[in-house]
Amino acid sequence: MTLQAVLTLSAMLFALGLVTFVSKRNSIAILMGVEMVLNAAALNFVAFSYYTPSKAAQLDGQVFAIFIILLAAAEAVVALGIALAVYKQYRHVRADELVQLNG
Amino acid sequence: MAETIFFYIFGGIVLGAASLVAFSTNLLRAAFTLFFVLFGMAGLYVMLGGDFIGMVQIMVYAGGINVLLIFGTMLTGDIAKPEVSNLSFQGVLTFVAGVSFMSLLLAVLERTTWPLLDQPSMAPTTADIGRLLLKEYVLPFEVISFLLVAAMVGAIMVVLKSVEKP
């Protein structure tokens, strides 16, 4: 296991998340893609803090990964709230059909 | 040697489950497959010397966010029609975009050399992370906790204020 291998895995996961959140029709599936992208970024942070840590504090990268996880939690809560509100109004959450701004 | 084997196991779980999430047409199946992505990532974190963050990943992501996602799927999705609940549109274009973006990242990765440590440390990290969070990073920590409260209250308000159509 080298840094190159971990970064390759994270690039692949990022690309899969990108494909998911660009191509899916359902809002919840888009949210899943965003979670995969955030996970790939956090994996990069942890890998760098393991293989090439900063001189001052070795665990900087892991602290940033914790912040990423917490931000993902906040984002998931808000996005699911919006999805439920949209579902109450329109009876679907298909992202390509939600085109009204002030419905 | 064992490290390499476990890396391939966890990496295979992550990538296989992620491609199922990306290309499956059943939304509920995708939501449950996301569990495997998150658990595989937790295993990779532990292998990279992050014992505490692996546990945080399991508790917050797999135990919190993914359960929320499954709730959302069941409350909103067209899961009565599983074969069309998670369709993609413009699938070929996005596939091309994803593959080209990944090739760009891999090309950059190929050309870069990193200043590697000789012997990365596998020491327990919980005490050091706690010290960092309460000394160097105390302001971002407080901001994040305030943001979490604001997001929670905001989500509750959004759902309560939305009108139910007859």
Short mmCIF file of N, CA and C in Angstrom, two decimals, chain A:
data_model
loop_
_atom_site.label_atom_id
_atom_site.label_comp_id
_atom_site.label_asym_id
_atom_site.label_seq_id
_atom_site.Cartn_x
_atom_site.Cartn_y
_atom_site.Cartn_z
N MET A 1 0.85 -1.19 0.00
CA MET A 1 0.00 0.00 0.00
C MET A 1 0.88 1.24 0.00
N THR A 2 0.84 1.97 -1.08
CA THR A 2 1.61 3.20 -1.17
C THR A 2 0.68 4.39 -1.28
N LEU A 3 1.25 5.58 -1.19
CA LEU A 3 0.46 6.80 -1.33
C LEU A 3 -0.19 6.86 -2.71
N GLN A 4 0.59 6.41 -3.73
CA GLN A 4 0.05 6.42 -5.09
C GLN A 4 -1.20 5.56 -5.20
N ALA A 5 -1.15 4.36 -4.58
CA ALA A 5 -2.30 3.45 -4.67
C ALA A 5 -3.52 4.07 -4.00
N VAL A 6 -3.32 4.67 -2.82
CA VAL A 6 -4.46 5.26 -2.11
C VAL A 6 -5.05 6.42 -2.91
N LEU A 7 -4.15 7.24 -3.49
CA LEU A 7 -4.66 8.38 -4.26
C LEU A 7 -5.37 7.93 -5.52
N THR A 8 -4.89 6.83 -6.13
CA THR A 8 -5.58 6.29 -7.30
C THR A 8 -6.98 5.83 -6.93
N LEU A 9 -7.08 5.10 -5.80
CA LEU A 9 -8.40 4.65 -5.34
C LEU A 9 -9.32 5.84 -5.11
N SER A 10 -8.76 6.89 -4.48
CA SER A 10 -9.60 8.04 -4.17
C SER A 10 -10.02 8.77 -5.44
N ALA A 11 -9.13 8.81 -6.46
CA ALA A 11 -9.53 9.45 -7.72
C ALA A 11 -10.65 8.68 -8.38
N MET A 12 -10.57 7.32 -8.33
CA MET A 12 -11.64 6.50 -8.92
C MET A 12 -12.95 6.73 -8.19
N LEU A 13 -12.90 6.77 -6.86
CA LEU A 13 -14.14 6.99 -6.09
C LEU A 13 -14.71 8.37 -6.38
N PHE A 14 -13.82 9.35 -6.53
CA PHE A 14 -14.28 10.71 -6.87
C PHE A 14 -14.99 10.71 -8.22
N ALA A 15 -14.40 9.99 -9.21
CA ALA A 15 -15.01 9.98 -10.53
C ALA A 15 -16.37 9.29 -10.49
N LEU A 16 -16.48 8.19 -9.71
CA LEU A 16 -17.78 7.51 -9.62
C LEU A 16 -18.81 8.40 -8.97
N GLY A 17 -18.40 9.13 -7.92
CA GLY A 17 -19.33 10.06 -7.28
C GLY A 17 -19.75 11.17 -8.23
N LEU A 18 -18.78 11.64 -9.02
CA LEU A 18 -19.08 12.69 -10.01
C LEU A 18 -20.12 12.20 -11.01
N VAL A 19 -19.89 10.98 -11.53
CA VAL A 19 -20.86 10.42 -12.49
C VAL A 19 -22.23 10.30 -11.84
N THR A 20 -22.26 9.85 -10.56
CA THR A 20 -23.55 9.70 -9.89
C THR A 20 -24.26 11.03 -9.75
N PHE A 21 -23.55 12.05 -9.25
CA PHE A 21 -24.34 13.25 -8.96
C PHE A 21 -24.59 14.10 -10.20
N VAL A 22 -23.88 13.84 -11.29
CA VAL A 22 -24.23 14.58 -12.51
C VAL A 22 -25.36 13.88 -13.26
N SER A 23 -25.40 12.55 -13.23
CA SER A 23 -26.30 11.87 -14.15
C SER A 23 -27.62 11.44 -13.54
N LYS A 24 -27.74 11.39 -12.21
CA LYS A 24 -28.96 10.79 -11.65
C LYS A 24 -30.14 11.74 -11.75
N ARG A 25 -31.32 11.16 -11.81
CA ARG A 25 -32.54 11.95 -11.93
C ARG A 25 -33.15 12.23 -10.56
N ASN A 26 -32.96 11.31 -9.62
CA ASN A 26 -33.57 11.45 -8.30
C ASN A 26 -32.67 12.27 -7.38
N SER A 27 -33.25 13.21 -6.64
CA SER A 27 -32.43 14.09 -5.79
C SER A 27 -31.67 13.31 -4.73
N ILE A 28 -32.28 12.26 -4.17
CA ILE A 28 -31.61 11.48 -3.13
C ILE A 28 -30.38 10.79 -3.70
N ALA A 29 -30.48 10.31 -4.95
CA ALA A 29 -29.33 9.66 -5.57
C ALA A 29 -28.22 10.68 -5.81
N ILE A 30 -28.59 11.92 -6.14
CA ILE A 30 -27.58 12.97 -6.29
C ILE A 30 -26.85 13.17 -4.98
N LEU A 31 -27.60 13.15 -3.88
CA LEU A 31 -27.00 13.30 -2.55
C LEU A 31 -26.01 12.16 -2.27
N MET A 32 -26.36 10.94 -2.71
CA MET A 32 -25.41 9.83 -2.53
C MET A 32 -24.11 10.09 -3.27
N GLY A 33 -24.20 10.65 -4.48
CA GLY A 33 -22.99 10.98 -5.23
C GLY A 33 -22.14 11.99 -4.51
N VAL A 34 -22.80 13.00 -3.91
CA VAL A 34 -22.04 14.01 -3.16
C VAL A 34 -21.33 13.38 -1.98
N GLU A 35 -22.01 12.43 -1.31
CA GLU A 35 -21.35 11.77 -0.18
C GLU A 35 -20.10 11.02 -0.62
N MET A 36 -20.17 10.37 -1.80
CA MET A 36 -18.99 9.63 -2.27
C MET A 36 -17.84 10.58 -2.58
N VAL A 37 -18.17 11.74 -3.18
CA VAL A 37 -17.11 12.72 -3.48
C VAL A 37 -16.46 13.21 -2.19
N LEU A 38 -17.29 13.51 -1.17
CA LEU A 38 -16.73 13.99 0.10
C LEU A 38 -15.86 12.92 0.75
N ASN A 39 -16.29 11.65 0.63
CA ASN A 39 -15.49 10.57 1.19
C ASN A 39 -14.14 10.47 0.50
N ALA A 40 -14.12 10.65 -0.83
CA ALA A 40 -12.86 10.59 -1.55
C ALA A 40 -11.92 11.69 -1.08
N ALA A 41 -12.47 12.89 -0.86
CA ALA A 41 -11.64 14.00 -0.40
C ALA A 41 -11.08 13.71 0.99
N ALA A 42 -11.93 13.16 1.87
CA ALA A 42 -11.46 12.86 3.23
C ALA A 42 -10.39 11.78 3.19
N LEU A 43 -10.53 10.81 2.29
CA LEU A 43 -9.50 9.77 2.17
C LEU A 43 -8.17 10.38 1.76
N ASN A 44 -8.21 11.38 0.85
CA ASN A 44 -6.98 12.06 0.47
C ASN A 44 -6.33 12.73 1.66
N PHE A 45 -7.14 13.42 2.48
CA PHE A 45 -6.57 14.10 3.64
C PHE A 45 -5.91 13.11 4.58
N VAL A 46 -6.60 12.01 4.87
CA VAL A 46 -6.03 11.04 5.81
C VAL A 46 -4.77 10.41 5.24
N ALA A 47 -4.77 10.12 3.92
CA ALA A 47 -3.59 9.51 3.32
C ALA A 47 -2.40 10.45 3.39
N PHE A 48 -2.62 11.74 3.12
CA PHE A 48 -1.49 12.66 3.19
C PHE A 48 -1.00 12.83 4.61
N SER A 49 -1.92 12.81 5.59
CA SER A 49 -1.44 12.97 6.96
C SER A 49 -0.72 11.72 7.43
N TYR A 50 -0.92 10.58 6.76
CA TYR A 50 -0.20 9.37 7.14
C TYR A 50 1.17 9.33 6.47
N TYR A 51 1.22 9.64 5.18
CA TYR A 51 2.48 9.45 4.45
C TYR A 51 3.37 10.68 4.47
N THR A 52 2.81 11.88 4.37
CA THR A 52 3.65 13.08 4.39
C THR A 52 3.06 14.09 5.35
N PRO A 53 3.14 13.83 6.67
CA PRO A 53 2.52 14.75 7.62
C PRO A 53 3.27 16.07 7.69
N SER A 54 2.57 17.10 8.16
CA SER A 54 3.22 18.39 8.32
C SER A 54 4.13 18.34 9.54
N LYS A 55 5.11 19.23 9.57
CA LYS A 55 6.08 19.19 10.66
C LYS A 55 5.43 19.60 11.99
N ALA A 56 4.56 20.62 11.93
CA ALA A 56 4.05 21.20 13.17
C ALA A 56 3.14 20.22 13.89
N ALA A 57 2.11 19.75 13.21
CA ALA A 57 1.16 18.84 13.84
C ALA A 57 0.93 17.68 12.89
N GLN A 58 1.22 16.47 13.38
CA GLN A 58 1.16 15.30 12.49
C GLN A 58 -0.24 14.99 12.03
N LEU A 59 -1.25 15.37 12.83
CA LEU A 59 -2.60 14.87 12.57
C LEU A 59 -3.50 15.91 11.94
N ASP A 60 -2.92 16.95 11.34
CA ASP A 60 -3.72 17.98 10.69
C ASP A 60 -4.73 17.39 9.71
N GLY A 61 -4.26 16.47 8.88
CA GLY A 61 -5.13 15.90 7.86
C GLY A 61 -6.31 15.17 8.45
N GLN A 62 -6.09 14.46 9.57
CA GLN A 62 -7.21 13.73 10.17
C GLN A 62 -8.22 14.69 10.77
N VAL A 63 -7.74 15.82 11.34
CA VAL A 63 -8.69 16.80 11.87
C VAL A 63 -9.54 17.37 10.73
N PHE A 64 -8.89 17.63 9.58
CA PHE A 64 -9.66 18.13 8.44
C PHE A 64 -10.67 17.09 7.98
N ALA A 65 -10.29 15.81 8.02
CA ALA A 65 -11.24 14.77 7.61
C ALA A 65 -12.43 14.74 8.56
N ILE A 66 -12.20 14.98 9.86
CA ILE A 66 -13.33 15.05 10.80
C ILE A 66 -14.23 16.21 10.45
N PHE A 67 -13.63 17.36 10.10
CA PHE A 67 -14.45 18.51 9.71
C PHE A 67 -15.28 18.17 8.46
N ILE A 68 -14.66 17.46 7.51
CA ILE A 68 -15.40 17.08 6.30
C ILE A 68 -16.59 16.21 6.66
N ILE A 69 -16.39 15.24 7.57
CA ILE A 69 -17.48 14.34 7.94
C ILE A 69 -18.61 15.13 8.60
N LEU A 70 -18.24 16.09 9.49
CA LEU A 70 -19.29 16.87 10.16
C LEU A 70 -20.04 17.74 9.16
N LEU A 71 -19.30 18.35 8.21
CA LEU A 71 -19.97 19.17 7.20
C LEU A 71 -20.91 18.32 6.35
N ALA A 72 -20.48 17.08 6.06
CA ALA A 72 -21.34 16.20 5.27
C ALA A 72 -22.61 15.89 6.03
N ALA A 73 -22.50 15.74 7.37
CA ALA A 73 -23.71 15.49 8.15
C ALA A 73 -24.67 16.67 8.06
N ALA A 74 -24.13 17.90 8.22
CA ALA A 74 -24.99 19.08 8.14
C ALA A 74 -25.64 19.18 6.77
N GLU A 75 -24.84 18.92 5.73
CA GLU A 75 -25.35 19.03 4.36
C GLU A 75 -26.43 17.98 4.10
N ALA A 76 -26.24 16.77 4.61
CA ALA A 76 -27.24 15.73 4.38
C ALA A 76 -28.55 16.08 5.07
N VAL A 77 -28.46 16.64 6.29
CA VAL A 77 -29.68 17.01 7.01
C VAL A 77 -30.46 18.05 6.23
N VAL A 78 -29.77 19.11 5.78
CA VAL A 78 -30.47 20.18 5.07
C VAL A 78 -31.03 19.67 3.74
N ALA A 79 -30.23 18.90 3.00
CA ALA A 79 -30.68 18.43 1.70
C ALA A 79 -31.89 17.52 1.83
N LEU A 80 -31.89 16.65 2.87
CA LEU A 80 -33.05 15.77 3.02
C LEU A 80 -34.28 16.55 3.46
N GLY A 81 -34.08 17.60 4.28
CA GLY A 81 -35.22 18.46 4.63
C GLY A 81 -35.83 19.10 3.39
N ILE A 82 -34.94 19.60 2.52
CA ILE A 82 -35.44 20.22 1.29
C ILE A 82 -36.14 19.18 0.43
N ALA A 83 -35.56 17.96 0.35
CA ALA A 83 -36.18 16.92 -0.47
C ALA A 83 -37.58 16.59 0.05
N LEU A 84 -37.73 16.50 1.39
CA LEU A 84 -39.07 16.20 1.94
C LEU A 84 -40.04 17.33 1.65
N ALA A 85 -39.57 18.59 1.78
CA ALA A 85 -40.46 19.72 1.50
C ALA A 85 -40.89 19.73 0.04
N VAL A 86 -39.92 19.46 -0.86
CA VAL A 86 -40.24 19.41 -2.29
C VAL A 86 -41.22 18.28 -2.58
N TYR A 87 -41.04 17.14 -1.87
CA TYR A 87 -41.95 16.02 -2.12
C TYR A 87 -43.37 16.35 -1.67
N LYS A 88 -43.49 17.08 -0.54
CA LYS A 88 -44.84 17.47 -0.10
C LYS A 88 -45.51 18.35 -1.15
N GLN A 89 -44.74 19.21 -1.81
CA GLN A 89 -45.32 20.15 -2.76
C GLN A 89 -45.62 19.48 -4.10
N TYR A 90 -44.65 18.71 -4.63
CA TYR A 90 -44.76 18.24 -6.01
C TYR A 90 -45.04 16.75 -6.14
N ARG A 91 -44.95 15.99 -5.06
CA ARG A 91 -45.15 14.53 -5.11
C ARG A 91 -44.07 13.81 -5.90
N HIS A 92 -42.96 14.43 -6.15
CA HIS A 92 -41.80 13.70 -6.70
C HIS A 92 -40.56 14.51 -6.36
N VAL A 93 -39.38 13.90 -6.50
CA VAL A 93 -38.13 14.63 -6.26
C VAL A 93 -37.21 14.49 -7.48
N ARG A 94 -37.79 14.39 -8.68
CA ARG A 94 -36.95 14.23 -9.87
C ARG A 94 -36.33 15.58 -10.21
N ALA A 95 -35.01 15.64 -10.18
CA ALA A 95 -34.33 16.94 -10.24
C ALA A 95 -34.53 17.63 -11.58
N ASP A 96 -34.72 16.85 -12.68
CA ASP A 96 -34.82 17.51 -13.98
C ASP A 96 -36.22 18.08 -14.24
N GLU A 97 -37.18 17.76 -13.39
CA GLU A 97 -38.52 18.29 -13.59
C GLU A 97 -38.84 19.44 -12.64
N LEU A 98 -37.95 19.70 -11.70
CA LEU A 98 -38.18 20.80 -10.76
C LEU A 98 -37.60 22.07 -11.36
N VAL A 99 -38.42 22.79 -12.15
CA VAL A 99 -37.89 23.94 -12.87
C VAL A 99 -38.57 25.24 -12.44
N GLN A 100 -39.54 25.16 -11.52
CA GLN A 100 -40.19 26.40 -11.08
C GLN A 100 -39.39 27.02 -9.95
N LEU A 101 -39.22 28.35 -10.01
CA LEU A 101 -38.53 29.00 -8.91
C LEU A 101 -39.49 29.37 -7.81
N ASN A 102 -40.65 29.91 -8.17
CA ASN A 102 -41.59 30.38 -7.16
C ASN A 102 -42.92 29.67 -7.38
N GLY A 103 -42.99 28.43 -6.96
CA GLY A 103 -44.18 27.64 -7.22
C GLY A 103 -45.22 27.85 -6.17
#
